[in-house]
Coordinates of C-alpha atoms in Angstrom, one line a residue:
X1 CA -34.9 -45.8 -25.9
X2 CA -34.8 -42.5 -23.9
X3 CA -32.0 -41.5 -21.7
X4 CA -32.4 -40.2 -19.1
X5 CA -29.2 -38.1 -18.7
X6 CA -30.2 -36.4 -22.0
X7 CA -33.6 -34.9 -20.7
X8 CA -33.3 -31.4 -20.0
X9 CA -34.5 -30.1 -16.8
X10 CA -38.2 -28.8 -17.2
X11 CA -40.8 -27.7 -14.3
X12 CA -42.8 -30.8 -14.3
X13 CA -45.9 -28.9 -12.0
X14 CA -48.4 -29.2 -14.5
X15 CA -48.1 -32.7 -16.0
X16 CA -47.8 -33.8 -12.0
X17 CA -51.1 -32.0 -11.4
X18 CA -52.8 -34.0 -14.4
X19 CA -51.5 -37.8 -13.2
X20 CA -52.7 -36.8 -9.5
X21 CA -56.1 -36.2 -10.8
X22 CA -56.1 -39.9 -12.5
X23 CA -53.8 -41.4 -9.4
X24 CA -56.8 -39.6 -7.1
X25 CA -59.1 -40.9 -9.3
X26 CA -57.7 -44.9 -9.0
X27 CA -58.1 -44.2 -5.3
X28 CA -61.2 -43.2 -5.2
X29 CA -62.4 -46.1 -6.5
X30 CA -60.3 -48.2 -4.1
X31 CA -61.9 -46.8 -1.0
X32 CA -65.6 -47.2 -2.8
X33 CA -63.9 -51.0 -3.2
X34 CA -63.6 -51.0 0.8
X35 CA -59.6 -51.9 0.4
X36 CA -58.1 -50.7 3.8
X37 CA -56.5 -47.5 4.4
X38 CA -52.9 -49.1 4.2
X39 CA -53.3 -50.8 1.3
X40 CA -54.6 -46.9 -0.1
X41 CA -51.5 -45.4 1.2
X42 CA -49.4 -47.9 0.1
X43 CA -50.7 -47.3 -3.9
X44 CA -50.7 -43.9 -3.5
X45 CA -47.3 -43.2 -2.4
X46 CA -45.7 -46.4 -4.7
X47 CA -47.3 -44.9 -7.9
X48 CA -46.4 -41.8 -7.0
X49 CA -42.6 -42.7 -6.9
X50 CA -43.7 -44.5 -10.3
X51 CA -45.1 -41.6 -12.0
X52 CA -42.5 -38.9 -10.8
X53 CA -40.1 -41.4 -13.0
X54 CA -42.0 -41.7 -16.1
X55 CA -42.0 -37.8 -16.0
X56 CA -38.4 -37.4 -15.4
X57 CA -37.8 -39.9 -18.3
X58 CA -40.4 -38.2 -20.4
X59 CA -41.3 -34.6 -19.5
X60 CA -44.1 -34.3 -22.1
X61 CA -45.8 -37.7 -20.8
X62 CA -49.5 -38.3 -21.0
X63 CA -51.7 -41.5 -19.7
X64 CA -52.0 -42.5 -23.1
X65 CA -48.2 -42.2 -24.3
X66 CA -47.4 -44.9 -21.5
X67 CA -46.0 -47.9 -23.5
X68 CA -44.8 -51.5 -21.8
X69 CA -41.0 -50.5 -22.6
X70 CA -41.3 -46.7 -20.6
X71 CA -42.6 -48.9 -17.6
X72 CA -39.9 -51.3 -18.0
X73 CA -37.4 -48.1 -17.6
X74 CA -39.2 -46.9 -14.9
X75 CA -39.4 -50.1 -12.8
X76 CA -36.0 -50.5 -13.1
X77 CA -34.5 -47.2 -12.9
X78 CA -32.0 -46.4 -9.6
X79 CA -35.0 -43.9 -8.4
X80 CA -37.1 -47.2 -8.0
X81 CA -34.3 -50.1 -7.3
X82 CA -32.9 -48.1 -5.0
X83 CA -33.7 -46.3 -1.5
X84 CA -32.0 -44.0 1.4
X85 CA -31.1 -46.9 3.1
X86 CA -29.9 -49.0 0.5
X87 CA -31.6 -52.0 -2.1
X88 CA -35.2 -51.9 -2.3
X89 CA -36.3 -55.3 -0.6
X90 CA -37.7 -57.9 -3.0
X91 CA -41.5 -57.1 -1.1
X92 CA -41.2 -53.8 -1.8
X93 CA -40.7 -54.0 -5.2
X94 CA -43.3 -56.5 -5.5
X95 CA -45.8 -54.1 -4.2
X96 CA -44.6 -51.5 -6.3
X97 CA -45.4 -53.5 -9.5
X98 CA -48.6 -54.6 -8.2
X99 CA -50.4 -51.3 -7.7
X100 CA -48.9 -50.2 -11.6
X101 CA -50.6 -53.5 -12.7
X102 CA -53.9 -52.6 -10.9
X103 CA -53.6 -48.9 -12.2
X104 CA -53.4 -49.2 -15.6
X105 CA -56.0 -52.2 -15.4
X106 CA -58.2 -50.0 -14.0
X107 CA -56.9 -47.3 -16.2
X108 CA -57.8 -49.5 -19.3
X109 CA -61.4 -50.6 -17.6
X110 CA -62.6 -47.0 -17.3
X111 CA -61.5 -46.3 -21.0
X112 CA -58.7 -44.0 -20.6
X113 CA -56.2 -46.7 -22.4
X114 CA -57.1 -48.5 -25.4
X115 CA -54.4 -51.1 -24.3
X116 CA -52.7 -51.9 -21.2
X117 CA -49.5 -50.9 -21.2
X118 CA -48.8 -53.0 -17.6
X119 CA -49.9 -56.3 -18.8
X120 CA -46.6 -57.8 -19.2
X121 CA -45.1 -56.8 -15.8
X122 CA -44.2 -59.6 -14.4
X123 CA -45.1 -60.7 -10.1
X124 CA -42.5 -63.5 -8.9
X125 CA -43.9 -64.9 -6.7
X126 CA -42.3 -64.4 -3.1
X127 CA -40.8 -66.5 -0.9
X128 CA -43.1 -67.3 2.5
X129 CA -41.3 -66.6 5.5
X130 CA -42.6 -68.9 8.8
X131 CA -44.4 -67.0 11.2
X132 CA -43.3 -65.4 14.2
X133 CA -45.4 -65.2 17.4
X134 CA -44.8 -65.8 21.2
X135 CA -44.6 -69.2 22.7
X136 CA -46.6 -70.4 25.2
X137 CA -44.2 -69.6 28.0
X138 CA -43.9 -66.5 26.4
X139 CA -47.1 -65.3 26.8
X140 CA -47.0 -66.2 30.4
X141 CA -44.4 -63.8 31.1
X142 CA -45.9 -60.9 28.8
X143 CA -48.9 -61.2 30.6
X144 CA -47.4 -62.0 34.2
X145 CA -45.4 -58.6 33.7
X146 CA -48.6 -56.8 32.3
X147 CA -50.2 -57.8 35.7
X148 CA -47.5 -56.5 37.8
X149 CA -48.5 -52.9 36.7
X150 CA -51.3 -50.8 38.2
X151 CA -51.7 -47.5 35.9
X152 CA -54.2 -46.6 33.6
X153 CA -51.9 -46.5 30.9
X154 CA -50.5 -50.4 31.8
X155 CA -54.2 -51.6 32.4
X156 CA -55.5 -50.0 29.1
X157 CA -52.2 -51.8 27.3
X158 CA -53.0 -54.6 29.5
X159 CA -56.6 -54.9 28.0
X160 CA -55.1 -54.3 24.4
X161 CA -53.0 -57.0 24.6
X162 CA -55.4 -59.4 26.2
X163 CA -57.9 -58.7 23.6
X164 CA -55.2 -59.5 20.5
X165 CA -55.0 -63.0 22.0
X166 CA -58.5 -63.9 23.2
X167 CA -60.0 -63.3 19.5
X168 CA -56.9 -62.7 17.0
X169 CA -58.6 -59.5 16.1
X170 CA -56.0 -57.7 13.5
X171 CA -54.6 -54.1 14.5
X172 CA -56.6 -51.9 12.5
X173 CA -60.0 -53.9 14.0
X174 CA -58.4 -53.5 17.2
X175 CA -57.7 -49.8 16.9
X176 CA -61.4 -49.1 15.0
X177 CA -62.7 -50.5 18.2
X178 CA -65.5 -48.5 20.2
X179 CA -66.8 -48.1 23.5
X180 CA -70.3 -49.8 21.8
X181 CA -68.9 -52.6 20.4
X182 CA -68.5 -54.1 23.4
X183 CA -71.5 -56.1 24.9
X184 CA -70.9 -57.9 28.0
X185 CA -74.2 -59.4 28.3
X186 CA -74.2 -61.0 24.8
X187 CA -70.3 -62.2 25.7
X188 CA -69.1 -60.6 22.5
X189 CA -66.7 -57.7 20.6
X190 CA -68.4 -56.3 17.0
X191 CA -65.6 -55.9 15.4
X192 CA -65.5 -54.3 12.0
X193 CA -63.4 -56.3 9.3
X194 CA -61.8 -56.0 5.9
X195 CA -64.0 -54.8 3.5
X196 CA -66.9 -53.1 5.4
X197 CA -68.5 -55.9 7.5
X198 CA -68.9 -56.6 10.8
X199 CA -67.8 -59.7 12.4
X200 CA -68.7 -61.0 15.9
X201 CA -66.3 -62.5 18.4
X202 CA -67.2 -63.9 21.4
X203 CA -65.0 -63.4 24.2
X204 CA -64.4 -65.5 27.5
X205 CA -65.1 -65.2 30.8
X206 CA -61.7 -64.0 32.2
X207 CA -61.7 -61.1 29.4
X208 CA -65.4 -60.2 30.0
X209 CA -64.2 -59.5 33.2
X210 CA -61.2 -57.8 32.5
X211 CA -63.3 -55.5 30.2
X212 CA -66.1 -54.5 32.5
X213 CA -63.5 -53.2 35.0
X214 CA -61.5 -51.4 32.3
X215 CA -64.6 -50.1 30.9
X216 CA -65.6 -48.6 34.3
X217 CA -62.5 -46.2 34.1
X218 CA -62.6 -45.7 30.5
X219 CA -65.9 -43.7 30.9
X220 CA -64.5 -41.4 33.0
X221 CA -61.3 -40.9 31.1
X222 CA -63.1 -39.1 28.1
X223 CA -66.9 -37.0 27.0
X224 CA -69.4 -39.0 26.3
X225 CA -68.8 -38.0 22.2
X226 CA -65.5 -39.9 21.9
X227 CA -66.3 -43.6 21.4
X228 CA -63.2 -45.0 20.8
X229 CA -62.2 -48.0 23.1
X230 CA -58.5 -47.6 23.1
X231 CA -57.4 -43.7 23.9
X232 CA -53.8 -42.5 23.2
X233 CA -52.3 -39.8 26.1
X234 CA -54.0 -37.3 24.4
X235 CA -57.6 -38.5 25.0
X236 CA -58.3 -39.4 21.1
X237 CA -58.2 -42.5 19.4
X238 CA -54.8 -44.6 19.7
X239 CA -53.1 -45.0 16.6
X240 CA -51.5 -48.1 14.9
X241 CA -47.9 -47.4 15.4
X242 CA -48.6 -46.5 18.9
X243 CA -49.8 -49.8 19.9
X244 CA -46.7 -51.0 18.4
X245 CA -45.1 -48.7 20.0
X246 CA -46.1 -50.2 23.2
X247 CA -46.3 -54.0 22.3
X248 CA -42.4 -53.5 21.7
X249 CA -42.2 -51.5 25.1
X250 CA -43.5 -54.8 27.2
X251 CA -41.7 -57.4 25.5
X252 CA -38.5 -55.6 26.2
X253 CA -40.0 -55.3 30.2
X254 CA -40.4 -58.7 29.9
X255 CA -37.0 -60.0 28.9
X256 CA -39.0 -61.2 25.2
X257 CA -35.8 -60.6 23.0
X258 CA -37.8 -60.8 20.3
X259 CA -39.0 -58.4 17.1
X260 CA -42.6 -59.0 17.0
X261 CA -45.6 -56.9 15.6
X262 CA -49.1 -56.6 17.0
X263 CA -49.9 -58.9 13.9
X264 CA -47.8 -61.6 15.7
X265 CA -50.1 -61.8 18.2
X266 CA -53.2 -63.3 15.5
X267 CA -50.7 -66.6 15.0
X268 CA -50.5 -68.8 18.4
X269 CA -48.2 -71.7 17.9
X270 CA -49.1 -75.2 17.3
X271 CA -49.9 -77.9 20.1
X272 CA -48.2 -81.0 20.0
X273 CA -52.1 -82.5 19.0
X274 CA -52.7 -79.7 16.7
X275 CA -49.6 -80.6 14.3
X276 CA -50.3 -82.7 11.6
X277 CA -49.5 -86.2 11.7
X278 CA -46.1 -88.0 9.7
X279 CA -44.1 -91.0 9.8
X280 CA -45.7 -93.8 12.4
X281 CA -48.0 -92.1 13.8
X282 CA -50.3 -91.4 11.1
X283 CA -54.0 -92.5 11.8
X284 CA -54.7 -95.9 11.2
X285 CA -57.5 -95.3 8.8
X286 CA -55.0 -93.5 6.2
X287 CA -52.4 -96.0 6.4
X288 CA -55.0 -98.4 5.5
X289 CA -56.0 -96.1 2.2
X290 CA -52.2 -95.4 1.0
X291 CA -52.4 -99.6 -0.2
X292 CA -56.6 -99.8 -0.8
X293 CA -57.6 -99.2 -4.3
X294 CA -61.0 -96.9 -3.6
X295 CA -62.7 -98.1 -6.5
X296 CA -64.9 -101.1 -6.1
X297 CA -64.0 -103.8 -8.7
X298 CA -65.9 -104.5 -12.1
X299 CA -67.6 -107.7 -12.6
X300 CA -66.7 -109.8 -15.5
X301 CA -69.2 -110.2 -17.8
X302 CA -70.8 -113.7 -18.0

C-alpha cells in the first residue's frame, strides 16, 4: 500500500491537465444528459477533490492505473473525511462516492477502462430526514407581512414567493422563468423542468392577478432584450442564492424562527383529511378486507 508521507513532492501540472480533459469530458456528457447545472457542479468540484488525492498518493497516476484499493485510499484519506469546518457530513460523502461511481462507469462505458475500478464502492443508504415547510398559520403571516410592503423590490419578492406556493415550482424553474412564460389568458406558467421539458402549470385567479399587475412594472424595469421574469438590483437575472437570500430576509420580518429553503416552500403540510387513516378510523371497506379471504372458494368435486 502507498504512503502517503513517503511521496516526494512533484509539480503535479501536467498529470492535472490530463484528468481535467477526461473530468471535462464526463461532464460533457452530463449536460448532453440534461442533468442540472447543480448536480454538474457538484461532480465537478467532488471529483476534483478526488482526483487531486489519487495524484498526491500517486504522482505518476494514469486513468488506467486506478485500482479499487487506490480509491479506497483516496475516499478515506483526511483530504476527503475531513473539511475547514470540521467532519465531512454523512451526505456529503455520499455524493462524493456517487459521482466516482458514475465516473468510472462512464469511464469503463466509453472504453477508457477495461474494468471498473469503482464497482465495489459501497452507497449506504441515508437516513430520511422529515420535511420542513411552513404551517398554515405560517404562511398567513409570511404573506400578511409580504403585503404590508409597497416597493418594487417587496412586490417582485412578493410575487416570488406567491408563485413558489401557488404551483410548487422548484428554484431553478422559478429562477429560469421568463417574461413569456407567463400567459394570463390561457391561466398558466411554462415552466421548464428537469431534464429539458416543459411543464405547464396553471395558476389561480388571485395570482393571475397578482401577475398582471407585477408584470405591468416589470416592463418598464428592463429593455425589451432581457426576458427574465425575476430581476436582481442589477437589472439581470436573479440568482439562486439571492432568492434565498431574500426568502430568509422575510421570515426573519415575520417573526418565522425558522431555517427554511426556497425548496421548503414545494412541501405544504398535511390536512387533518389528507393524512392517512390508522387505528378506528380506518374505512369501513378495509376493515372488512383485513378478515375476508379475497379468493372465491373451490368447489368440491362431485
Amino acid at each position: 500500500m502507498l504512503n502517503s508521507s513517503n511521496v516526494s513532492i512533484v509539480s503535479l501540472a501536467p498529470r492535472r491537465a490530463l484528468l481535467a480533459s477526461h473530468l471535462e469530458s464526463f461532464l460533457t456528457k452530463l449536460e448532453a444528459d440534461a442533468r442540472s447545472k447543480h448536480t454538474i457542479s457538484a461532480y465537478r468540484r467532488d471529483l476534483s477533490r478526488v482526483f487531486e488525492v489519487l495524484e498526491s498518493l500517486h504522482p505518476a497516476l494514469t486513468i488506467v492505473d486506478v485500482t479499487a484499493g487506490l480509491l479506497d485510499q483516496a475516499l478515506t484519506a483526511p483530504a476527503i473525511v475531513n473539511t475547514n469546518r470540521g467532519q465531512c457530513s454523512a451526505a456529503s460523502l455520499h455524493r462524493m462516492k456517487a459521482a466516482v461511481k458514475s465516473f468510472f462507469a462512464w469511464a469503463t462505458d466509453t472504453g477508457l477502462l477495461a474494468e471498473n475500478p469503482a464497482r465495489g464502492v459501497r452507497l449506504k443508504r441515508l437516513p430520511r430526514k422529515p420535511p420542513k415547510f411552513l404551517t398554515h398559520t405560517e404562511k398567513r403571516k409570511l404573506l400578511k407581512e409580504l403585503k404590508g410592503r409597497n416597493t418594487p423590490l417587496n412586490r417582485r419578492d412578493r410575487v416570488m414567493i406567491e408563485v413558489f406556493l401557488g404551483t410548487g415550482i422548484r428554484l431553478g424553474e422559478l429562477v429560469a422563468l421568463d417574461v413569456t412564460d407567463v400567459d394570463l389568458d390561457a391561466k398558466h406558467l411554462q415552466v421548464r423542468v428537469k431534464g429539458g421539458s416543459v411543464e405547464v402549470k396553471f395558476i389561480k385567479s388571485d395570482l393571475r392577478s397578482l401577475l398582471r399587475s407585477y408584470l405591468k412594472e416589470r416592463r418598464r424595469q428592463a429593455p425589451p432584450d432581457c426576458l427574465a421574469l425575476f430581476l436582481s438590483n442589477r437589472v439581470s437575472r436573479i440568482s439562486d442564492r439571492q432568492v434565498a437570500h431574500r426568502l430568509r430576509h422575510w421570515l426573519r420580518k415575520a417573526g418565522i424562527a425558522k431555517s427554511l429553503s426556497p425548496h421548503s416552500l414545494r412541501h405544504p403540510p398535511l390536512r387533518s383529511d389528507q393524512r392517512p387513516a390508522c387505528g378506528p378510523t380506518r374505512p369501513r371497506t378495509q376493515r372488512h378486507l383485513d378478515h375476508q379471504d379475497l379468493h372465491p372458494p373451490r368447489r368440491r368435486a362431485t
